[in-house]
PDB file of C-alpha atoms and ligand atoms in Angstrom:
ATOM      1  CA  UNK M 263     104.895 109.774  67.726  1.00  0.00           C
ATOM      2  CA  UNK M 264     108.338 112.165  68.097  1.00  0.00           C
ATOM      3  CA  UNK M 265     108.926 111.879  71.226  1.00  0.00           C
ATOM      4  CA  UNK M 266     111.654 112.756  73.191  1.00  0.00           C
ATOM      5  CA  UNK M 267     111.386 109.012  75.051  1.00  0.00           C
ATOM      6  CA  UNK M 268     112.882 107.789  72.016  1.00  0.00           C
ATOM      7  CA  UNK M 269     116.382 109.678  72.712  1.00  0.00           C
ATOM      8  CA  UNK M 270     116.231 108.320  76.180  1.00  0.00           C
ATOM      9  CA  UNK M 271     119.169 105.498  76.703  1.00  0.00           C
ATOM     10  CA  UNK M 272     117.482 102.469  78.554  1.00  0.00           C
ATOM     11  CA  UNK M 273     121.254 101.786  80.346  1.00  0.00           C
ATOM     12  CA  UNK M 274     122.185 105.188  81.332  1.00  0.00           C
ATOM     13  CA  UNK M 275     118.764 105.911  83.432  1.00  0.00           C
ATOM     14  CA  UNK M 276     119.038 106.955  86.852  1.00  0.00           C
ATOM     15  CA  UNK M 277     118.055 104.631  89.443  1.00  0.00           C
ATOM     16  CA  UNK M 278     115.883 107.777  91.499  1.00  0.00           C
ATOM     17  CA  UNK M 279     114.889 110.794  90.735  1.00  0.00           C
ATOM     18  CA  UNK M 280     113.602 113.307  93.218  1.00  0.00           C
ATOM     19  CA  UNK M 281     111.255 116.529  91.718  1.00  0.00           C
ATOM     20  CA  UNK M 282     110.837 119.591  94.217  1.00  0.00           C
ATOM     21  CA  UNK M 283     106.620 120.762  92.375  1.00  0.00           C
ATOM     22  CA  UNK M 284     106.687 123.799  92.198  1.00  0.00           C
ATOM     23  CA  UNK M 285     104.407 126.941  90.961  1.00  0.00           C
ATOM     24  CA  UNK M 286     101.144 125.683  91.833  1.00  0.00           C
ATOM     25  CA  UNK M 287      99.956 129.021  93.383  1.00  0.00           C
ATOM     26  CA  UNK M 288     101.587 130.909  90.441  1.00  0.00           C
ATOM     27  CA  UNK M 289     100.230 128.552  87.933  1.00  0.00           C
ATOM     28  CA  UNK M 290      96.244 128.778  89.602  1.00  0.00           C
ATOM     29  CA  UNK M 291      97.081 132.835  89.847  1.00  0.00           C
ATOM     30  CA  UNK M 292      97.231 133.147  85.713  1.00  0.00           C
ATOM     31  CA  UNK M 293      94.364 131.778  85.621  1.00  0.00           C
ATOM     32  CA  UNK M 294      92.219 133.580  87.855  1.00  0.00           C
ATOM     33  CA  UNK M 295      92.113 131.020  90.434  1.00  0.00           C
ATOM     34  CA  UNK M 296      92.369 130.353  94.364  1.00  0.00           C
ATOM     35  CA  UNK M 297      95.905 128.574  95.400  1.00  0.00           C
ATOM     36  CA  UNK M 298      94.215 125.694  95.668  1.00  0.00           C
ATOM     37  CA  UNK M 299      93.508 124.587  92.427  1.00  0.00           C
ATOM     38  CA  UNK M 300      96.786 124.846  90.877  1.00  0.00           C
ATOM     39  CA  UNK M 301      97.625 122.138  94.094  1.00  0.00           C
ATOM     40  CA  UNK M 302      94.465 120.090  92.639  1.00  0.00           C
ATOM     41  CA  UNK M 303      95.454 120.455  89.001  1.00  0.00           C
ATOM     42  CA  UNK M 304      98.861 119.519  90.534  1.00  0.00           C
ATOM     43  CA  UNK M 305      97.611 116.099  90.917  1.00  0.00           C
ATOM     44  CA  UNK M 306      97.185 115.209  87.168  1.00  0.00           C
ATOM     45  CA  UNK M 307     100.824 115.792  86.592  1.00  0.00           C
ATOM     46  CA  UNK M 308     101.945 113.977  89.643  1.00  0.00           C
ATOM     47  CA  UNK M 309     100.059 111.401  87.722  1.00  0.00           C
ATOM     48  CA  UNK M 310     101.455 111.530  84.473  1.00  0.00           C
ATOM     49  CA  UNK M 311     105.316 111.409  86.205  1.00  0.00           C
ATOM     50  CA  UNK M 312     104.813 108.542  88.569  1.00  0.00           C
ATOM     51  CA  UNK M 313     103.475 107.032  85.024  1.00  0.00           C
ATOM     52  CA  UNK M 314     105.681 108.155  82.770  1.00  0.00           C
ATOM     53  CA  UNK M 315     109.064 106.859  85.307  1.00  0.00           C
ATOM     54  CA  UNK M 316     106.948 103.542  86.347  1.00  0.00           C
ATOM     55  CA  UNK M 317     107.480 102.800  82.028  1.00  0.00           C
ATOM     56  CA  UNK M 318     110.949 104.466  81.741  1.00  0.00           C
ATOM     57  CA  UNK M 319     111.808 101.988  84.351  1.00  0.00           C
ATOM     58  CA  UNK M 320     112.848 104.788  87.269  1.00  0.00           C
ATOM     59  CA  UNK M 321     113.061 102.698  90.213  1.00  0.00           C
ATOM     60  CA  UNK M 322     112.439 105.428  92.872  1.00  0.00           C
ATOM     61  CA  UNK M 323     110.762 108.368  92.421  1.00  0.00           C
ATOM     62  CA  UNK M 324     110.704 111.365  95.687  1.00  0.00           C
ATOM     63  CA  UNK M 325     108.076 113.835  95.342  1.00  0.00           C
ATOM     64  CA  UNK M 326     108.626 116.975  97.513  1.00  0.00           C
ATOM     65  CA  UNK M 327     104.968 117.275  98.558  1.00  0.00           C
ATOM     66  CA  UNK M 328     104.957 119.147 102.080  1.00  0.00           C
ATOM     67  CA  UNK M 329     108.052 120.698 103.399  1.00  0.00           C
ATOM     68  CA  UNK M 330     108.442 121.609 107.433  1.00  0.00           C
ATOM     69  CA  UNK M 331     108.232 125.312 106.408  1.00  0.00           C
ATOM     70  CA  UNK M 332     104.955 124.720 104.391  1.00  0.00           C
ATOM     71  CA  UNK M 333     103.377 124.833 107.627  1.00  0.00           C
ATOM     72  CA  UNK M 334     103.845 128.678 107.837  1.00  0.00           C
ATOM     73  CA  UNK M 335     101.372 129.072 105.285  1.00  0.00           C
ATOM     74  CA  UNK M 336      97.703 130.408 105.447  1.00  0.00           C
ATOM     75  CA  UNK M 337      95.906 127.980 107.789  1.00  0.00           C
ATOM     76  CA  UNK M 338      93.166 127.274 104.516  1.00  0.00           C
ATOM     77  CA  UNK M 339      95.754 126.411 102.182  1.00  0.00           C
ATOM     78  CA  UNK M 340      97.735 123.547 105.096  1.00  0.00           C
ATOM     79  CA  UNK M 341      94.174 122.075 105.200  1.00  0.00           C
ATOM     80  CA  UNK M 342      93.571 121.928 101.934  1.00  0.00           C
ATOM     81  CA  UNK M 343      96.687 120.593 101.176  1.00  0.00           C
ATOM     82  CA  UNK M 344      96.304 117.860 103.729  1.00  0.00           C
ATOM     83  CA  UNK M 345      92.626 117.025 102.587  1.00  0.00           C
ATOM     84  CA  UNK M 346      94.124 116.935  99.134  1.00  0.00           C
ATOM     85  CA  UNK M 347      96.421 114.254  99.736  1.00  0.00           C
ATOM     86  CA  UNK M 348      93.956 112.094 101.559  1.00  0.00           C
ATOM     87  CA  UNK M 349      91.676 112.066  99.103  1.00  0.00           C
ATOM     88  CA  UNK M 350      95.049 111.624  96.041  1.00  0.00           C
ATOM     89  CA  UNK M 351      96.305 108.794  98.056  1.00  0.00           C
ATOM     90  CA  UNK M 352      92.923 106.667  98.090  1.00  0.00           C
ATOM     91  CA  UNK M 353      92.094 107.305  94.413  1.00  0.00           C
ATOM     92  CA  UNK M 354      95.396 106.755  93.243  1.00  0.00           C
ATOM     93  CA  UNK M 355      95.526 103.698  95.514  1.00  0.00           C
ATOM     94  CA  UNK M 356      94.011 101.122  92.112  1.00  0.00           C
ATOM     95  CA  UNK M 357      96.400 102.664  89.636  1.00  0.00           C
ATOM     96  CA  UNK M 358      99.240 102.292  92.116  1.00  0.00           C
ATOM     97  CA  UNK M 359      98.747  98.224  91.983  1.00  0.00           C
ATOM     98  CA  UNK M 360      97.728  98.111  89.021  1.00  0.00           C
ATOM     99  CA  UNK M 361     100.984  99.909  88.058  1.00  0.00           C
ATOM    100  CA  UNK M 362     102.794  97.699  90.822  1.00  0.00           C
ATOM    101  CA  UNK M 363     104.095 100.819  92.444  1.00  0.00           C
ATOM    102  CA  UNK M 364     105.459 100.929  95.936  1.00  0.00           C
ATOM    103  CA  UNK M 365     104.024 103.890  98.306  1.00  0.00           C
ATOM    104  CA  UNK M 366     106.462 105.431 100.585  1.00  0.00           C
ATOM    105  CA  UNK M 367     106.843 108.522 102.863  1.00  0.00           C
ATOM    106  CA  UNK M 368     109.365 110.522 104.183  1.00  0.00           C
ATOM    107  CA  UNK M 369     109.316 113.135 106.641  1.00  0.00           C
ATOM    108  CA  UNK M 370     108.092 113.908 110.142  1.00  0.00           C
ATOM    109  CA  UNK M 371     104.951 112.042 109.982  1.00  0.00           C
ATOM    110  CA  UNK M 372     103.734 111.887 113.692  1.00  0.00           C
ATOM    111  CA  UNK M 373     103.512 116.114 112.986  1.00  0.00           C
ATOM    112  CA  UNK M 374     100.596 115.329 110.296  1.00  0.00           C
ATOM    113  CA  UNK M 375      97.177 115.331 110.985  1.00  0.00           C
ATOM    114  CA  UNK M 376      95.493 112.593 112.023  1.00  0.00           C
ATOM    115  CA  UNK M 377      93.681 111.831 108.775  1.00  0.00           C
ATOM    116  CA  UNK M 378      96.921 112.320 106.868  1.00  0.00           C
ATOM    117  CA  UNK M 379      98.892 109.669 108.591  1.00  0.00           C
ATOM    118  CA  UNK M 380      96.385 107.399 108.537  1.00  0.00           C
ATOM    119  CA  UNK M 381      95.724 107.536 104.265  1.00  0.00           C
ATOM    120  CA  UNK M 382      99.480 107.748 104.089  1.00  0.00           C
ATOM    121  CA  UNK M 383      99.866 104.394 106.155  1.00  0.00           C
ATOM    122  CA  UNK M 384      97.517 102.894 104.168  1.00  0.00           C
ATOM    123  CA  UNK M 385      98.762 103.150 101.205  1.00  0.00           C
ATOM    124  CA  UNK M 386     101.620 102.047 102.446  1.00  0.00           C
ATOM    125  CA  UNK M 387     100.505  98.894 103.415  1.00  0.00           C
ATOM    126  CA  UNK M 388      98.447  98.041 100.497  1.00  0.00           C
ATOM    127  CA  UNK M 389     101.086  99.115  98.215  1.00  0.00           C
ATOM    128  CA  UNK M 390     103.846  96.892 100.209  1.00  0.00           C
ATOM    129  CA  UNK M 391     104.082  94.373  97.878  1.00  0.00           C
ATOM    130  CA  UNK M 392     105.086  96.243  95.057  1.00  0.00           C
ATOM    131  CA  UNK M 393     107.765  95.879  93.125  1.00  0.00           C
ATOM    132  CA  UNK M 394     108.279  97.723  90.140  1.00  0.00           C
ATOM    133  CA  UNK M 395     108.710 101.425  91.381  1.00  0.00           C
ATOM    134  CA  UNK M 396     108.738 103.190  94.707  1.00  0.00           C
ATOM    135  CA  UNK M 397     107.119 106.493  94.997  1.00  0.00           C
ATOM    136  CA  UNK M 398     108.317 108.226  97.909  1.00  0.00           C
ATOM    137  CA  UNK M 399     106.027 111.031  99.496  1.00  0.00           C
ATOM    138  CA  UNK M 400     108.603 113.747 101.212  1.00  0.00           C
ATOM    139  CA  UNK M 401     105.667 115.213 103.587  1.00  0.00           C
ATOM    140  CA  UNK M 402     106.459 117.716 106.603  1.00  0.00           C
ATOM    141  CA  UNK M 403     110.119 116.673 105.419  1.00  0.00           C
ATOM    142  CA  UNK M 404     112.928 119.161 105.817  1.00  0.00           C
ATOM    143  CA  UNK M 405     116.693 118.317 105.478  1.00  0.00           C
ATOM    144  CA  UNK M 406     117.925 120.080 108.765  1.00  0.00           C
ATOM    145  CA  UNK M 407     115.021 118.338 110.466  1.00  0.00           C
ATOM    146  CA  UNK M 408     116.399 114.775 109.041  1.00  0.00           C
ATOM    147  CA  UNK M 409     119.782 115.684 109.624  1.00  0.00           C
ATOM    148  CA  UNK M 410     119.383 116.492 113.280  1.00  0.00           C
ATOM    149  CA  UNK M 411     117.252 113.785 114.220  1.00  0.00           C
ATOM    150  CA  UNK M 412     120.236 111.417 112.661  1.00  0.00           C
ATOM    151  CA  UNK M 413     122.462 113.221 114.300  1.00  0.00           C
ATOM    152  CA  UNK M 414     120.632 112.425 117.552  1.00  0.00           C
ATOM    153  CA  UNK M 415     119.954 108.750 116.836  1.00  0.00           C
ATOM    154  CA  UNK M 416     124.082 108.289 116.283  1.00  0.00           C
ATOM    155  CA  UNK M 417     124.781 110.086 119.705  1.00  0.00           C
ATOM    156  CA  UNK M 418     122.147 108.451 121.704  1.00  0.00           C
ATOM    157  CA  UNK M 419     123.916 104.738 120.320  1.00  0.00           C
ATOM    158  CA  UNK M 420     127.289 106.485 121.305  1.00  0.00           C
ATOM    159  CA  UNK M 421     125.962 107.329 124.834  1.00  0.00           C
ATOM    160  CA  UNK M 422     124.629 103.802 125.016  1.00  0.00           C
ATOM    161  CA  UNK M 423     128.390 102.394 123.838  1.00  0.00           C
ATOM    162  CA  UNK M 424     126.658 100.768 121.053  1.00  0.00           C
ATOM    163  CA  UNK M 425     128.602 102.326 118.683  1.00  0.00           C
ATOM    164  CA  UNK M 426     132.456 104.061 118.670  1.00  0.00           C
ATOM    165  CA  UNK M 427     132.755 107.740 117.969  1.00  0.00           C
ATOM    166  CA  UNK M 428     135.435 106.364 115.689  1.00  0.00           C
ATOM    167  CA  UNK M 429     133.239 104.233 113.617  1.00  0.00           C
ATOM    168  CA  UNK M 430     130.873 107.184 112.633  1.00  0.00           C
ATOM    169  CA  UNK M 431     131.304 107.638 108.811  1.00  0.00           C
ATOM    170  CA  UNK M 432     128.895 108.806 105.386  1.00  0.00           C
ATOM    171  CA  UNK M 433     127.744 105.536 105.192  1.00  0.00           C
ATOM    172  CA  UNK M 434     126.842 105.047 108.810  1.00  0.00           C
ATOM    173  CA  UNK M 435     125.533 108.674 109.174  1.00  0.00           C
ATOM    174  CA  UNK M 436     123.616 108.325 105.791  1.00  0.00           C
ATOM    175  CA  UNK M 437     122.205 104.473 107.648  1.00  0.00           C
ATOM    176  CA  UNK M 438     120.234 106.978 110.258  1.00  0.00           C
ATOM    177  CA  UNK M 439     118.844 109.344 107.881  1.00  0.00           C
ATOM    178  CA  UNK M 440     114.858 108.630 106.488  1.00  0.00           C
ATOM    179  CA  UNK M 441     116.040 107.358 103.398  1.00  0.00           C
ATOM    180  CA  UNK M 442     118.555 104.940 104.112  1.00  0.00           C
ATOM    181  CA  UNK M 443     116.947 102.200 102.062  1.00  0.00           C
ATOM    182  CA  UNK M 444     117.007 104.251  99.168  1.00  0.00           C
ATOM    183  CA  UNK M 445     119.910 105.118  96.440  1.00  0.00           C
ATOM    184  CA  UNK M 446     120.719 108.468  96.663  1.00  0.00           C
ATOM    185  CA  UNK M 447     119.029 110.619  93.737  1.00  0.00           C
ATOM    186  CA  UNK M 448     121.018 111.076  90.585  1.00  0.00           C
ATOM    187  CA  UNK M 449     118.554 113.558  88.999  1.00  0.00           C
ATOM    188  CA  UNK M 450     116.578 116.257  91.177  1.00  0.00           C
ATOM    189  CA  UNK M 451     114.239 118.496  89.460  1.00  0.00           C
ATOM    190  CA  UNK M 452     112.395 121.607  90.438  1.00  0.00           C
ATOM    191  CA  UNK M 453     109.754 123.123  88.437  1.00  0.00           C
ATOM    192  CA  UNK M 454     108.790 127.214  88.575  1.00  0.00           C
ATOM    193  CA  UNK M 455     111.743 128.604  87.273  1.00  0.00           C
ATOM    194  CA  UNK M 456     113.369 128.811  90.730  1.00  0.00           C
ATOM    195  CA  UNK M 457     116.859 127.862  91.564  1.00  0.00           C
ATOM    196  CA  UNK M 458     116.999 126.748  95.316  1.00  0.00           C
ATOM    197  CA  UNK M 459     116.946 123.703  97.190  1.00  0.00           C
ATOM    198  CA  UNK M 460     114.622 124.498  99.733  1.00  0.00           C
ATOM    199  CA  UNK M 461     115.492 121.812 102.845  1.00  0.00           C
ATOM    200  CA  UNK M 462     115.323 119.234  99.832  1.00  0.00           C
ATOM    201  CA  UNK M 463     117.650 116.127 100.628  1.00  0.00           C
ATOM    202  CA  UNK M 464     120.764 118.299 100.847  1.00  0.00           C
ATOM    203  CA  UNK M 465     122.511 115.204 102.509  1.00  0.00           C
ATOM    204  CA  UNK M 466     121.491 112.818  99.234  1.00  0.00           C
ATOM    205  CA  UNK M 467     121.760 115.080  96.559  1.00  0.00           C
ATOM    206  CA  UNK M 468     125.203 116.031  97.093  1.00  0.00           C
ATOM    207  CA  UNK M 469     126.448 114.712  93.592  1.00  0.00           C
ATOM    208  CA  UNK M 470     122.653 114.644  91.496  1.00  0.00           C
ATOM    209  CA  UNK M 471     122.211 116.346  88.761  1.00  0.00           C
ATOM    210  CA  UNK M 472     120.241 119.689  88.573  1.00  0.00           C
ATOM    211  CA  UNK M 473     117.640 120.286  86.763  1.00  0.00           C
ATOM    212  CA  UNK M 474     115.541 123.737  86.564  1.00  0.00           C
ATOM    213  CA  UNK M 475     112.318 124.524  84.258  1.00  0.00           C
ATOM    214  CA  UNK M 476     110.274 127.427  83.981  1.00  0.00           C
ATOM    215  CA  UNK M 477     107.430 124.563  83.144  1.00  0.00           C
ATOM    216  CA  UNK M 478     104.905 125.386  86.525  1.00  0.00           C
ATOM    217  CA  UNK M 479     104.014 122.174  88.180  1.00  0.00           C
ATOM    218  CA  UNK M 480     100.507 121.652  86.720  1.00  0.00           C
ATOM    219  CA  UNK M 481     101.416 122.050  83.681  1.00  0.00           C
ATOM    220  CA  UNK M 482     104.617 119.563  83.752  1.00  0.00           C
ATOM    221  CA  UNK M 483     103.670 116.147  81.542  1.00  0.00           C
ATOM    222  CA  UNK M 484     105.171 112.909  80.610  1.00  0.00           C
ATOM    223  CA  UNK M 485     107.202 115.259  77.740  1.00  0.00           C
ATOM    224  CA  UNK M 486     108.645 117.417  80.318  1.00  0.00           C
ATOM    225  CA  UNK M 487     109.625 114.610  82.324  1.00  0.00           C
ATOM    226  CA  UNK M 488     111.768 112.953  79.133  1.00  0.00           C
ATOM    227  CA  UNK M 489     113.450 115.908  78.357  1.00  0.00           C
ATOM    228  CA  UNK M 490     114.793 116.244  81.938  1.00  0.00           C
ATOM    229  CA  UNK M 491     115.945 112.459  81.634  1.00  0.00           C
ATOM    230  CA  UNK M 492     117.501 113.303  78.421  1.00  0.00           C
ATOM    231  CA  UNK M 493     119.194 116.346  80.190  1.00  0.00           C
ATOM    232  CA  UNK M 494     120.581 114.186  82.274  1.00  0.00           C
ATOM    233  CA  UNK M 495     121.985 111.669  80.122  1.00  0.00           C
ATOM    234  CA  UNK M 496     123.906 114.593  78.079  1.00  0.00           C
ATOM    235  CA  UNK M 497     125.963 115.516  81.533  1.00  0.00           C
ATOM    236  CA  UNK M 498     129.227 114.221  82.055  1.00  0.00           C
ATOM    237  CA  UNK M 499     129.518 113.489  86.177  1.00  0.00           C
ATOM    238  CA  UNK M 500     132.894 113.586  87.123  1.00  0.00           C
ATOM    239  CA  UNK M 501     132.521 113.109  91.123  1.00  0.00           C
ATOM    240  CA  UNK M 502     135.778 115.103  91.242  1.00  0.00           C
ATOM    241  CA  UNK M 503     137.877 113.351  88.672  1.00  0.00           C
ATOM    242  CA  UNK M 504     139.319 115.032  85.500  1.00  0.00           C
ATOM    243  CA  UNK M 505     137.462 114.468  81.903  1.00  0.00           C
ATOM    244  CA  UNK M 506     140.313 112.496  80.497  1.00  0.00           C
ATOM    245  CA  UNK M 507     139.897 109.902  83.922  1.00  0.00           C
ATOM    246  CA  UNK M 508     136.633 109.118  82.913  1.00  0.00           C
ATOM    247  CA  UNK M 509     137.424 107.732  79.062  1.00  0.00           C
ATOM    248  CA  UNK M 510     137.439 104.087  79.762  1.00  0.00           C
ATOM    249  CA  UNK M 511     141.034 102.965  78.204  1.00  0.00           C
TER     250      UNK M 511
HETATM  251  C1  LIG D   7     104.203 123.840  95.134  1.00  0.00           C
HETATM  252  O1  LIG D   7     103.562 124.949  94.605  1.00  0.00           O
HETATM  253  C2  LIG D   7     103.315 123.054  96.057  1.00  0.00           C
HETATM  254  C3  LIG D   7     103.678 123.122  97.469  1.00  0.00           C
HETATM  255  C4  LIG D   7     104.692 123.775  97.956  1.00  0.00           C
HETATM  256  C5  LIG D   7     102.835 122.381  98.389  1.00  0.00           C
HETATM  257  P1  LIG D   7     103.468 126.324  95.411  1.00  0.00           P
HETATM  258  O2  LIG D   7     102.223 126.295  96.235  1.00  0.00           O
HETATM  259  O3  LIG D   7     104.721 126.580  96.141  1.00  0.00           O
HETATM  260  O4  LIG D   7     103.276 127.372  94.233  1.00  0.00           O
HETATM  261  P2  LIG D   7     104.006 128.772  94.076  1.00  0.00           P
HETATM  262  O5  LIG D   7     105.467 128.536  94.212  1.00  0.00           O
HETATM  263  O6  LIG D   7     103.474 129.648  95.154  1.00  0.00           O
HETATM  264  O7  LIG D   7     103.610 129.234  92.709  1.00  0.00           O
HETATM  265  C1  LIG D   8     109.239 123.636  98.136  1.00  0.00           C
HETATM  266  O1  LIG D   8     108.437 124.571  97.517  1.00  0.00           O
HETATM  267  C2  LIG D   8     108.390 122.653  98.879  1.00  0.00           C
HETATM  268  C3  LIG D   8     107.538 121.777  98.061  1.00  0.00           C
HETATM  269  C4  LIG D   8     107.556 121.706  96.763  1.00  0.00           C
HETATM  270  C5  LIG D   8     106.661 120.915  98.793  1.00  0.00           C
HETATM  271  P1  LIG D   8     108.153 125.998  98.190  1.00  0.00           P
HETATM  272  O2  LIG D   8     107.333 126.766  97.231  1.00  0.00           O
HETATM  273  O3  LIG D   8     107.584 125.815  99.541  1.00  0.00           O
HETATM  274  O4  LIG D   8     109.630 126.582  98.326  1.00  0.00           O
HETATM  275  P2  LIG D   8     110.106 128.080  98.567  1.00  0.00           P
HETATM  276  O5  LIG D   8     109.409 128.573  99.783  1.00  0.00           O
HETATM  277  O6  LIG D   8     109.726 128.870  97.369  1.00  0.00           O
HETATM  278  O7  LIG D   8     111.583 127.976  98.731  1.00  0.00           O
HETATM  279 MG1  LIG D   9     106.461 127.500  95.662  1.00  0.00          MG
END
């Protein structure tokens, strides 16, 4: 088949990738449909992407899912979005060891509901020993939150005098943030057609590469997902240097 994987450089991937899904509503809306089912159909693509990176060789993949302002939403969407992922998380459980893929959350998880937490942790657990991708949930995540609460954690070890004002640096501040076992995202995605960050990993994505298509979420596939790859490969990232710096003499 022509496909766009074929383009795709095996030694210039990016180690994560992070995807904001969005246009779910919008997506379930052309069709004549409640909210919820473009979040249902949403599921199939999630699907196809955790797939299509697990064989590209990705090896983390951060799925917005739930952000801290989500909550503001009608009360009948939150629970259906929260009874979705309960039910995602234990049918996706097989394919996720079969697949050897690693389950992982980020986020303000003691603010979930009780059911939530507790699929979330399982999966967790009986995903633990995977190896060969980790797919990390970003649920009732915001930046500001994670940013303040590292900010916290660093003072409360300078109150202590278990650490020196003076030591305090990206690396250690980036150490008390949710996702300090995990590279920083070279690629971030965002589906819809809209161009904002929304409380996304501001701290982590200060140097990824941006990707926007009009594609809605549901209707995003393993295609959609190479082309962004590809995208990315085409960029030249300069982390402040000239052009001519980066020619290797
Ligand atoms: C993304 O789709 C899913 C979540 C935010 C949970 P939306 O529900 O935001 O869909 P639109 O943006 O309203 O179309
Ligand atoms: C961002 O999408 C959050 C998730 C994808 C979970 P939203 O649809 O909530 O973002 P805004 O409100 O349009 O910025
Ligand atoms: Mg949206």
């Amino acid at each position: 088949m022509n496909s766009v994987k074929n383009f795709i450089i095996p030694e210039k991937l990016p180690r994560h990738i992070a995807i904001i899904m969005d246009g779910n509503g919008r997506w379930a809306k052309t069709k004549g449909k409640p909210r919820v089912f473009g979040h249902k159909n949403g599921v199939v693509s999630v699907r196809a992407v955790t797939e299509a990176a697990a064989e590209l060789g990705i090896e983390y993949l951060t799925l917005y899912a739930f952000s801290t302002e989500n909550w503001s939403r009608p009360s009948f969407e939150v629970n259906a979005l929260m009874a979705l992922l309960v039910d995602t998380i234990y049918s996706e459980m097989e394919t996720l060891n079969k697949n050897h893929i690693r389950l992982k959350a980020i986020g303000d998880l003691s603010g979930l509901p009780d059911s939530t937490r507790k699929a979330l942790l399982d999966g967790i657990e009986k995903t633990k020993g995977n190896s060969r991708m980790t797919l990390v949930l970003a649920l009732n995540y915001s930046s500001r939150w994670e940013i303040v609460e590292a900010t916290r954690k660093i003072a409360e070890k300078v109150e202590k005098g278990d650490l020196a004002v003076n030591e305090i640096d990206a690396s250690v501040f980036a150490q008390h943030l949710t996702t300090s076992m995990i590279p920083d995202p070279e690629l971030l995605i965002r589906t819809s057609g809209e161009y904002r960050m929304s409380n996304y990993l501001l701290w982590q994505a200060a140097y990824a590469e941006l990707y926007f298509t009009e594609v809605l979420w549901p209707d995003f596939r393993k295609e959609d997902f190479y082309e962004a790859v590809l995208a990315y490969q085409q960029r030249e990232r300069r982390f402040g240097k000239t052009s001519e710096q980066l020619v290797t003499p």
